[in-house]
CSV table of C-alpha atoms in Angstrom, one decimal:
chain,number,residue,atom,x,y,z
A,1,UNK,CA,67.2,-13.0,35.8
A,2,UNK,CA,68.0,-16.6,36.8
A,3,UNK,CA,68.1,-17.2,40.5
A,4,UNK,CA,70.5,-20.0,41.3
A,5,UNK,CA,69.6,-21.8,44.5
A,6,UNK,CA,65.9,-20.7,44.3
A,7,UNK,CA,62.7,-21.4,42.4
A,8,UNK,CA,62.4,-20.1,38.8
A,9,UNK,CA,59.5,-20.4,36.3
A,10,UNK,CA,61.2,-21.2,33.0
A,11,UNK,CA,60.0,-21.9,29.5
A,12,UNK,CA,60.6,-25.3,27.7
A,13,UNK,CA,62.7,-24.8,24.6
A,14,UNK,CA,63.6,-28.3,23.6
A,15,UNK,CA,62.4,-31.9,24.2
A,16,UNK,CA,65.0,-34.6,24.3
A,17,UNK,CA,65.0,-38.3,25.1
A,18,UNK,CA,66.5,-37.7,28.6
A,19,UNK,CA,64.4,-34.7,29.6
A,20,UNK,CA,63.6,-31.2,28.5
A,21,UNK,CA,65.8,-28.1,28.2
A,22,UNK,CA,64.6,-24.9,29.8
A,23,UNK,CA,65.4,-21.3,28.8
A,24,UNK,CA,67.8,-20.0,31.5
A,25,UNK,CA,68.3,-16.6,29.8
A,26,UNK,CA,71.5,-15.2,28.2
A,27,UNK,CA,71.7,-18.1,25.9
A,28,UNK,CA,71.7,-20.7,28.7
A,29,UNK,CA,69.7,-23.9,28.3
A,30,UNK,CA,69.2,-25.9,31.6
A,31,UNK,CA,68.3,-29.6,31.6
A,32,UNK,CA,65.3,-30.8,33.5
A,33,UNK,CA,65.8,-34.6,33.7
A,34,UNK,CA,63.0,-37.0,32.6
A,35,UNK,CA,62.2,-38.1,36.1
A,36,UNK,CA,61.1,-34.6,37.0
A,37,UNK,CA,59.3,-33.6,33.7
A,38,UNK,CA,55.5,-33.2,34.2
A,39,UNK,CA,53.4,-35.4,32.0
A,40,UNK,CA,52.3,-33.8,28.7
A,41,UNK,CA,54.8,-31.0,28.7
A,42,UNK,CA,55.3,-29.2,25.4
A,43,UNK,CA,57.7,-26.7,23.9
A,44,UNK,CA,56.8,-23.1,25.2
A,45,UNK,CA,55.2,-24.5,28.4
A,46,UNK,CA,56.4,-22.9,31.6
A,47,UNK,CA,57.5,-25.0,34.6
A,48,UNK,CA,58.5,-23.9,38.1
A,49,UNK,CA,61.8,-25.5,39.0
A,50,UNK,CA,64.6,-25.3,41.5
A,51,UNK,CA,68.0,-24.5,40.0
A,52,UNK,CA,71.3,-25.8,41.4
A,53,UNK,CA,74.6,-27.4,40.2
A,54,UNK,CA,75.1,-31.1,39.4
A,55,UNK,CA,78.2,-33.0,40.3
A,56,UNK,CA,80.0,-31.7,37.2
A,57,UNK,CA,79.3,-28.1,38.2
A,58,UNK,CA,76.6,-27.6,35.5
A,59,UNK,CA,73.3,-25.9,36.2
A,60,UNK,CA,70.5,-28.4,36.4
A,61,UNK,CA,66.8,-28.1,37.2
A,62,UNK,CA,64.5,-30.2,39.4
A,63,UNK,CA,60.9,-30.1,40.5
A,64,UNK,CA,61.9,-31.4,44.0
A,65,UNK,CA,61.8,-28.9,46.8
A,66,UNK,CA,64.9,-28.7,49.0
A,67,UNK,CA,64.7,-28.2,52.8
A,68,UNK,CA,65.9,-24.6,52.3
A,69,UNK,CA,66.8,-22.3,49.4
A,70,UNK,CA,69.5,-19.7,49.3
A,71,UNK,CA,68.9,-17.1,52.0
A,72,UNK,CA,67.1,-19.5,54.4
A,73,UNK,CA,68.0,-21.4,57.6
A,74,UNK,CA,67.2,-25.0,58.3
A,75,UNK,CA,68.1,-28.0,60.4
A,76,UNK,CA,69.7,-30.7,58.2
A,77,UNK,CA,71.3,-34.1,58.8
A,78,UNK,CA,74.9,-35.0,57.9
A,79,UNK,CA,74.9,-37.8,55.4
A,80,UNK,CA,78.7,-38.1,55.0
A,81,UNK,CA,82.0,-36.5,55.7
A,82,UNK,CA,85.2,-36.4,53.7
A,83,UNK,CA,88.3,-34.3,53.1
A,84,UNK,CA,86.2,-31.5,51.6
A,85,UNK,CA,83.7,-31.1,54.4
A,86,UNK,CA,80.3,-32.4,55.6
A,87,UNK,CA,77.5,-33.2,53.2
A,88,UNK,CA,73.9,-32.6,54.2
A,89,UNK,CA,70.7,-34.2,53.1
A,90,UNK,CA,68.7,-31.3,51.8
A,91,UNK,CA,66.1,-33.2,49.8
A,92,UNK,CA,67.8,-33.3,46.4
A,93,UNK,CA,69.8,-35.9,44.5
A,94,UNK,CA,73.1,-34.0,45.2
A,95,UNK,CA,73.9,-33.4,48.9
A,96,UNK,CA,74.8,-29.9,50.2
A,97,UNK,CA,78.4,-29.1,51.2
A,98,UNK,CA,79.4,-27.5,54.5
A,99,UNK,CA,83.1,-26.7,54.0
A,100,UNK,CA,85.3,-27.2,57.1
A,101,UNK,CA,85.8,-23.4,57.4
A,102,UNK,CA,82.1,-23.0,57.8
A,103,UNK,CA,81.7,-25.5,60.6
A,104,UNK,CA,81.6,-24.2,64.2
A,105,UNK,CA,82.6,-27.6,65.4
A,106,UNK,CA,83.5,-30.8,63.5
A,107,UNK,CA,80.4,-32.1,62.0
A,108,UNK,CA,79.5,-35.8,62.6
A,109,UNK,CA,77.7,-38.2,60.3
A,110,UNK,CA,74.1,-38.7,61.3
A,111,UNK,CA,73.9,-35.6,63.5
A,112,UNK,CA,71.6,-32.6,62.8
A,113,UNK,CA,72.8,-29.0,62.6
A,114,UNK,CA,71.3,-25.6,62.0
A,115,UNK,CA,72.8,-24.1,58.8
A,116,UNK,CA,72.4,-21.2,56.5
A,117,UNK,CA,72.2,-21.8,52.7
A,118,UNK,CA,74.1,-19.3,50.5
A,119,UNK,CA,76.1,-18.8,47.4
A,120,UNK,CA,79.8,-19.0,47.8
A,121,UNK,CA,81.1,-15.7,46.5
A,122,UNK,CA,84.3,-17.3,45.0
A,123,UNK,CA,82.8,-20.4,43.2
A,124,UNK,CA,79.2,-19.3,42.7
A,125,UNK,CA,78.2,-22.8,44.1
A,126,UNK,CA,75.4,-23.3,46.7
A,127,UNK,CA,76.9,-24.2,50.1
A,128,UNK,CA,75.8,-24.2,53.7
A,129,UNK,CA,77.3,-22.6,56.8
A,130,UNK,CA,76.9,-23.6,60.5
A,131,UNK,CA,78.3,-20.2,61.5
A,132,UNK,CA,74.8,-18.8,61.5
A,133,UNK,CA,75.5,-15.7,63.6
A,134,UNK,CA,77.3,-13.9,60.7
A,135,UNK,CA,74.1,-14.1,58.6
A,136,UNK,CA,71.8,-12.6,61.2
A,137,UNK,CA,71.3,-9.0,62.4
A,138,UNK,CA,73.1,-7.5,59.4
A,139,UNK,CA,70.2,-5.1,58.5
A,140,UNK,CA,68.3,-3.0,61.0
A,141,UNK,CA,65.0,-4.6,62.0
A,142,UNK,CA,62.1,-2.5,60.8
A,143,UNK,CA,58.8,-3.8,62.1
A,144,UNK,CA,55.5,-2.5,63.4
A,145,UNK,CA,54.0,-3.6,66.7
A,146,UNK,CA,52.0,-6.8,66.2
A,147,UNK,CA,53.4,-7.4,62.7
A,148,UNK,CA,53.2,-11.0,61.6
A,149,UNK,CA,56.5,-12.7,60.9
A,150,UNK,CA,57.9,-16.1,59.9
A,151,UNK,CA,59.8,-18.0,62.6
A,152,UNK,CA,62.2,-20.9,62.8
A,153,UNK,CA,62.7,-22.4,66.3
A,154,UNK,CA,66.5,-22.5,66.8
A,155,UNK,CA,67.0,-23.4,70.5
A,156,UNK,CA,65.3,-23.8,73.9
A,157,UNK,CA,67.1,-21.7,76.5
A,158,UNK,CA,66.6,-21.1,80.2
A,159,UNK,CA,64.4,-18.0,79.5
A,160,UNK,CA,62.7,-19.0,76.3
A,161,UNK,CA,62.9,-20.2,72.8
A,162,UNK,CA,65.4,-18.5,70.5
A,163,UNK,CA,63.9,-18.1,67.0
A,164,UNK,CA,65.1,-16.8,63.7
A,165,UNK,CA,62.7,-14.2,62.4
A,166,UNK,CA,62.2,-13.8,58.6
A,167,UNK,CA,65.6,-15.4,58.0
A,168,UNK,CA,67.1,-12.1,59.1
A,169,UNK,CA,67.1,-11.5,62.9
A,170,UNK,CA,67.3,-13.2,66.2
A,171,UNK,CA,64.1,-13.2,68.3
A,172,UNK,CA,63.0,-14.6,71.7
A,173,UNK,CA,59.7,-16.1,72.8
A,174,UNK,CA,59.7,-16.2,76.6
A,175,UNK,CA,58.7,-19.4,78.4
A,176,UNK,CA,56.1,-17.7,80.5
A,177,UNK,CA,54.3,-16.7,77.3
A,178,UNK,CA,54.4,-20.1,75.6
A,179,UNK,CA,51.6,-22.6,76.3
A,180,UNK,CA,52.8,-25.4,73.9
A,181,UNK,CA,55.9,-27.4,73.3
A,182,UNK,CA,58.0,-26.1,70.5
A,183,UNK,CA,60.6,-28.2,68.7
A,184,UNK,CA,63.9,-27.2,67.2
A,185,UNK,CA,63.5,-26.8,63.4
A,186,UNK,CA,59.7,-26.0,63.7
A,187,UNK,CA,58.4,-23.3,61.4
A,188,UNK,CA,55.5,-21.2,62.6
A,189,UNK,CA,54.0,-17.7,62.6
A,190,UNK,CA,54.6,-15.1,65.3
A,191,UNK,CA,53.9,-11.4,66.1
A,192,UNK,CA,56.4,-8.7,67.0
A,193,UNK,CA,56.0,-7.5,70.5
A,194,UNK,CA,59.1,-5.3,70.7
A,195,UNK,CA,62.3,-4.3,68.9
A,196,UNK,CA,65.0,-4.2,71.6
A,197,UNK,CA,67.9,-1.8,71.7
A,198,UNK,CA,70.3,-4.6,70.7
A,199,UNK,CA,68.1,-5.0,67.5
A,200,UNK,CA,66.8,-8.4,68.7
A,201,UNK,CA,63.1,-9.0,68.7
A,202,UNK,CA,60.6,-10.1,71.4
A,203,UNK,CA,58.0,-12.3,69.8
A,204,UNK,CA,54.5,-13.5,70.7
A,205,UNK,CA,52.8,-16.5,69.2
A,206,UNK,CA,49.4,-14.8,69.4
A,207,UNK,CA,48.3,-11.4,68.0
A,208,UNK,CA,48.5,-8.7,70.6
A,209,UNK,CA,45.9,-6.5,72.2
A,210,UNK,CA,42.4,-6.3,70.9
A,211,UNK,CA,43.2,-8.3,67.9
A,212,UNK,CA,44.2,-11.2,70.1
A,213,UNK,CA,41.2,-11.0,72.4
A,214,UNK,CA,38.8,-10.7,69.4
A,215,UNK,CA,40.3,-13.9,67.9
A,216,UNK,CA,40.1,-15.8,71.2
A,217,UNK,CA,36.6,-14.5,71.8
A,218,UNK,CA,35.5,-15.9,68.5
A,219,UNK,CA,37.0,-19.3,69.2
A,220,UNK,CA,35.1,-19.3,72.5
A,221,UNK,CA,31.8,-18.5,70.8
A,222,UNK,CA,32.4,-21.1,68.2
A,223,UNK,CA,33.2,-23.7,70.8
A,224,UNK,CA,30.1,-22.8,72.8
A,225,UNK,CA,27.9,-23.1,69.7
A,226,UNK,CA,29.4,-26.6,69.0
A,227,UNK,CA,28.7,-27.7,72.6
A,228,UNK,CA,25.1,-26.7,72.7
A,229,UNK,CA,25.8,-23.4,74.5
A,230,UNK,CA,27.8,-24.6,77.5
A,231,UNK,CA,31.4,-25.3,78.3
A,232,UNK,CA,32.6,-26.6,81.8
A,233,UNK,CA,35.5,-24.1,81.9
A,234,UNK,CA,35.9,-20.8,83.7
A,235,UNK,CA,38.4,-18.4,85.2
A,236,UNK,CA,39.4,-20.9,87.9
A,237,UNK,CA,40.2,-23.7,85.4
A,238,UNK,CA,43.8,-25.0,85.0
A,239,UNK,CA,45.9,-23.1,82.4
A,240,UNK,CA,46.6,-26.4,80.6
A,241,UNK,CA,42.9,-27.1,80.1
A,242,UNK,CA,42.3,-23.6,78.8
A,243,UNK,CA,45.2,-23.9,76.4
A,244,UNK,CA,44.1,-27.3,75.1
A,245,UNK,CA,40.7,-25.9,74.3
A,246,UNK,CA,41.5,-22.4,73.0
A,247,UNK,CA,45.2,-22.3,72.3
A,248,UNK,CA,45.7,-19.2,74.6
A,249,UNK,CA,47.0,-18.3,78.0
A,250,UNK,CA,44.7,-18.2,81.1
A,251,UNK,CA,45.1,-14.4,81.2
A,252,UNK,CA,44.0,-14.0,77.6
A,253,UNK,CA,41.0,-16.3,78.2
A,254,UNK,CA,39.9,-14.3,81.2
A,255,UNK,CA,40.1,-11.1,79.2
A,256,UNK,CA,38.1,-12.7,76.4
A,257,UNK,CA,35.3,-14.1,78.6
A,258,UNK,CA,35.2,-10.7,80.4
A,259,UNK,CA,34.7,-9.0,77.1
A,260,UNK,CA,32.0,-11.5,76.0
A,261,UNK,CA,30.2,-11.0,79.4
A,262,UNK,CA,30.2,-7.2,79.0
A,263,UNK,CA,28.7,-7.6,75.5
A,264,UNK,CA,26.0,-9.8,77.1
A,265,UNK,CA,26.9,-12.7,74.9
A,266,UNK,CA,27.6,-15.2,77.7
A,267,UNK,CA,27.0,-15.7,81.4
A,268,UNK,CA,29.8,-16.9,83.8
A,269,UNK,CA,28.5,-19.6,86.1
A,270,UNK,CA,30.1,-21.6,88.9
A,271,UNK,CA,30.5,-24.7,86.7
A,272,UNK,CA,31.4,-22.9,83.4
A,273,UNK,CA,30.4,-20.4,80.8
A,274,UNK,CA,27.0,-20.4,79.0
A,275,UNK,CA,26.0,-18.8,75.7
A,276,UNK,CA,23.0,-16.5,76.1
A,277,UNK,CA,20.0,-17.5,73.9
A,278,UNK,CA,20.1,-14.2,71.9
A,279,UNK,CA,23.6,-15.3,70.6
A,280,UNK,CA,22.6,-18.7,69.3
């Protein structure tokens, strides 16, 4: 079934001077303009395309990739504003409309806003909404401890970074557990620490427990092998130095080198850590 506002793999049914027509199912033929047609395409070839509406309301295909598809959140810049609403640059020839009723505050040209892309249930057109809260937390969060999730950084608050988890739920990464600067609009992976009673999620940027320590331990061993078996870093080193080397907190680093020491893979010296010869 054709997914408007998303990627579809469609079969070429006709070649014309201004592009190719693709089989959209149910007797629909959808134009892929010449500028987007891959070289050497023939009838019956299949092409992955994004489907949306042109300025006349007709379905059209493109091989360009928008900043977000239907069901996703993204930060986008307002290109223009008129009596209909604000129009966002979402990476396609046609800009994306945010109707006035879907604006939390009046949108201004040149400003960036976090929006949700969806199909308008009345017109069937792809639109965006800045009233993002109504699209989050509508289904119960069902996650396992340490489950990997996709994150979008939404805001930096007093206690931590608010993130959107899997385009479905609100999550929080607390400042005291972050050892890097995160930017609004940044996409990254995270791990579920806890599902709270309010159905919001506490998120970690590193895997938890033994999985985390094992990963950090391996990074430490790899770094030691690259530096001829010695690194001038230890449990008294600054947290910033530890993070710059291993992308982990000082606590996690101390746990990792403790584990490596117990396994007799390293020695911990006054000036740093050293790989034992048997490990080289």
